[in-house]
mmCIF file with all atom_site columns, C-alpha atoms in Angstrom:
data_model
loop_
_atom_site.group_PDB
_atom_site.id
_atom_site.type_symbol
_atom_site.label_atom_id
_atom_site.label_alt_id
_atom_site.label_comp_id
_atom_site.label_asym_id
_atom_site.label_entity_id
_atom_site.label_seq_id
_atom_site.pdbx_PDB_ins_code
_atom_site.Cartn_x
_atom_site.Cartn_y
_atom_site.Cartn_z
_atom_site.occupancy
_atom_site.B_iso_or_equiv
_atom_site.pdbx_formal_charge
_atom_site.auth_seq_id
_atom_site.auth_comp_id
_atom_site.auth_asym_id
_atom_site.auth_atom_id
_atom_site.pdbx_PDB_model_num
ATOM 1  C CA . MET A 1 1  ? 93.473  22.278 51.058 1.00 52.00 ? 5  MET A CA 1
ATOM 2  C CA . GLU A 1 2  ? 92.453  18.725 50.472 1.00 62.00 ? 6  GLU A CA 1
ATOM 3  C CA . ILE A 1 3  ? 95.600  17.285 52.090 1.00 66.00 ? 7  ILE A CA 1
ATOM 4  C CA . ALA A 1 4  ? 94.437  19.509 55.311 1.00 61.00 ? 8  ALA A CA 1
ATOM 5  C CA . ALA A 1 5  ? 90.947  18.113 55.105 1.00 66.00 ? 9  ALA A CA 1
ATOM 6  C CA . ASP A 1 6  ? 92.342  14.762 55.186 1.00 76.00 ? 10 ASP A CA 1
ATOM 7  C CA . LEU A 1 7  ? 94.109  15.452 58.239 1.00 79.00 ? 11 LEU A CA 1
ATOM 8  C CA . MET A 1 8  ? 91.662  16.796 60.298 1.00 84.00 ? 12 MET A CA 1
ATOM 9  C CA . ILE A 1 9  ? 90.286  15.035 63.249 1.00 88.00 ? 13 ILE A CA 1
ATOM 10 C CA . VAL A 1 10 ? 86.758  16.283 64.305 1.00 92.00 ? 14 VAL A CA 1
ATOM 11 C CA . SER A 1 11 ? 86.179  15.755 67.923 1.00 92.00 ? 15 SER A CA 1
ATOM 12 C CA . GLU A 1 12 ? 82.875  17.399 68.261 1.00 94.00 ? 16 GLU A CA 1
ATOM 13 C CA . ALA A 1 13 ? 79.859  18.755 65.745 1.00 95.00 ? 17 ALA A CA 1
ATOM 14 C CA . TRP A 1 14 ? 76.450  20.014 66.312 1.00 97.00 ? 18 TRP A CA 1
ATOM 15 C CA . GLU A 1 15 ? 73.918  21.795 64.314 1.00 97.00 ? 19 GLU A CA 1
ATOM 16 C CA . GLU A 1 16 ? 72.289  25.254 65.292 1.00 96.00 ? 20 GLU A CA 1
ATOM 17 C CA . ASP A 1 17 ? 70.129  27.712 63.799 1.00 94.00 ? 21 ASP A CA 1
ATOM 18 C CA . GLY A 1 18 ? 70.993  26.216 60.333 1.00 95.00 ? 22 GLY A CA 1
ATOM 19 C CA . VAL A 1 19 ? 74.754  26.698 61.153 1.00 97.00 ? 23 VAL A CA 1
ATOM 20 C CA . VAL A 1 20 ? 77.317  23.460 61.592 1.00 96.00 ? 24 VAL A CA 1
ATOM 21 C CA . HIS A 1 21 ? 79.900  24.024 64.486 1.00 96.00 ? 25 HIS A CA 1
ATOM 22 C CA . LEU A 1 22 ? 82.654  21.705 64.472 1.00 94.00 ? 26 LEU A CA 1
ATOM 23 C CA . VAL A 1 23 ? 85.572  21.363 66.950 1.00 95.00 ? 27 VAL A CA 1
ATOM 24 C CA . ALA A 1 24 ? 88.611  19.723 65.405 1.00 94.00 ? 28 ALA A CA 1
ATOM 25 C CA . TRP A 1 25 ? 92.218  19.269 65.365 1.00 93.00 ? 29 TRP A CA 1
ATOM 26 C CA . LEU A 1 26 ? 93.940  20.799 62.135 1.00 88.00 ? 30 LEU A CA 1
ATOM 27 C CA . PRO A 1 27 ? 97.484  20.647 60.906 1.00 85.00 ? 31 PRO A CA 1
ATOM 28 C CA . ASP A 1 28 ? 99.141  23.843 61.638 1.00 84.00 ? 32 ASP A CA 1
ATOM 29 C CA . ILE A 1 29 ? 102.982 24.777 61.364 1.00 85.00 ? 33 ILE A CA 1
ATOM 30 C CA . ASP A 1 30 ? 104.968 25.213 64.223 1.00 85.00 ? 34 ASP A CA 1
ATOM 31 C CA . PRO A 1 31 ? 107.193 28.337 63.207 1.00 88.00 ? 35 PRO A CA 1
ATOM 32 C CA . GLU A 1 32 ? 109.765 27.304 65.712 1.00 91.00 ? 36 GLU A CA 1
ATOM 33 C CA . LYS A 1 33 ? 110.360 23.562 64.531 1.00 90.00 ? 37 LYS A CA 1
ATOM 34 C CA . ARG A 1 34 ? 108.979 24.280 60.845 1.00 89.00 ? 38 ARG A CA 1
ATOM 35 C CA . SER A 1 35 ? 106.834 21.251 61.204 1.00 89.00 ? 39 SER A CA 1
ATOM 36 C CA . LEU A 1 36 ? 103.324 20.451 61.400 1.00 84.00 ? 40 LEU A CA 1
ATOM 37 C CA . LYS A 1 37 ? 101.255 20.089 64.526 1.00 87.00 ? 41 LYS A CA 1
ATOM 38 C CA . LEU A 1 38 ? 97.960  19.576 65.358 1.00 89.00 ? 42 LEU A CA 1
ATOM 39 C CA . LYS A 1 39 ? 96.091  22.581 66.786 1.00 91.00 ? 43 LYS A CA 1
ATOM 40 C CA . ARG A 1 40 ? 92.350  22.718 68.322 1.00 94.00 ? 44 ARG A CA 1
ATOM 41 C CA . LYS A 1 41 ? 90.285  25.033 66.299 1.00 93.00 ? 45 LYS A CA 1
ATOM 42 C CA . ARG A 1 42 ? 86.572  25.741 66.264 1.00 95.00 ? 46 ARG A CA 1
ATOM 43 C CA . ILE A 1 43 ? 85.137  25.861 62.829 1.00 94.00 ? 47 ILE A CA 1
ATOM 44 C CA . THR A 1 44 ? 81.633  27.561 61.905 1.00 96.00 ? 48 THR A CA 1
ATOM 45 C CA . TYR A 1 45 ? 80.065  26.491 58.443 1.00 95.00 ? 49 TYR A CA 1
ATOM 46 C CA . ASP A 1 46 ? 77.012  27.336 56.510 1.00 96.00 ? 50 ASP A CA 1
ATOM 47 C CA . PRO A 1 47 ? 75.884  24.262 54.404 1.00 95.00 ? 51 PRO A CA 1
ATOM 48 C CA . LEU A 1 48 ? 73.211  26.334 52.862 1.00 95.00 ? 52 LEU A CA 1
ATOM 49 C CA . ALA A 1 49 ? 75.885  28.675 51.298 1.00 95.00 ? 53 ALA A CA 1
ATOM 50 C CA . GLY A 1 50 ? 78.516  25.920 50.972 1.00 94.00 ? 54 GLY A CA 1
ATOM 51 C CA . ARG A 1 51 ? 81.349  28.500 52.636 1.00 95.00 ? 55 ARG A CA 1
ATOM 52 C CA . ILE A 1 52 ? 83.046  28.324 56.151 1.00 94.00 ? 56 ILE A CA 1
ATOM 53 C CA . ILE A 1 53 ? 82.039  31.386 58.257 1.00 96.00 ? 57 ILE A CA 1
ATOM 54 C CA . GLU A 1 54 ? 85.202  31.213 60.834 1.00 95.00 ? 58 GLU A CA 1
ATOM 55 C CA . ILE A 1 55 ? 88.051  29.202 61.873 1.00 93.00 ? 59 ILE A CA 1
ATOM 56 C CA . ARG A 1 56 ? 89.561  30.248 65.314 1.00 93.00 ? 60 ARG A CA 1
ATOM 57 C CA . ASP A 1 57 ? 91.556  29.027 68.223 1.00 90.00 ? 61 ASP A CA 1
ATOM 58 C CA . ALA A 1 58 ? 89.226  26.901 70.376 1.00 85.00 ? 62 ALA A CA 1
ATOM 59 C CA . GLN A 1 59 ? 89.337  27.705 74.130 1.00 72.00 ? 63 GLN A CA 1
ATOM 60 C CA . ALA A 1 60 ? 90.526  25.149 76.680 1.00 50.00 ? 64 ALA A CA 1
#
């Protein structure tokens, strides 16, 4: 997990109602090529609880 965090590229970040929202490029496995490629994801994080609420594909 630490390696994946090192490879993450954050393109947007904001806080709303005590929850942090990130739009980031994360390494993901391409099943056809069996290699890593970057995919755009939206991450919702609760800093008070210290946990990730949700990670989902970001809409274009």
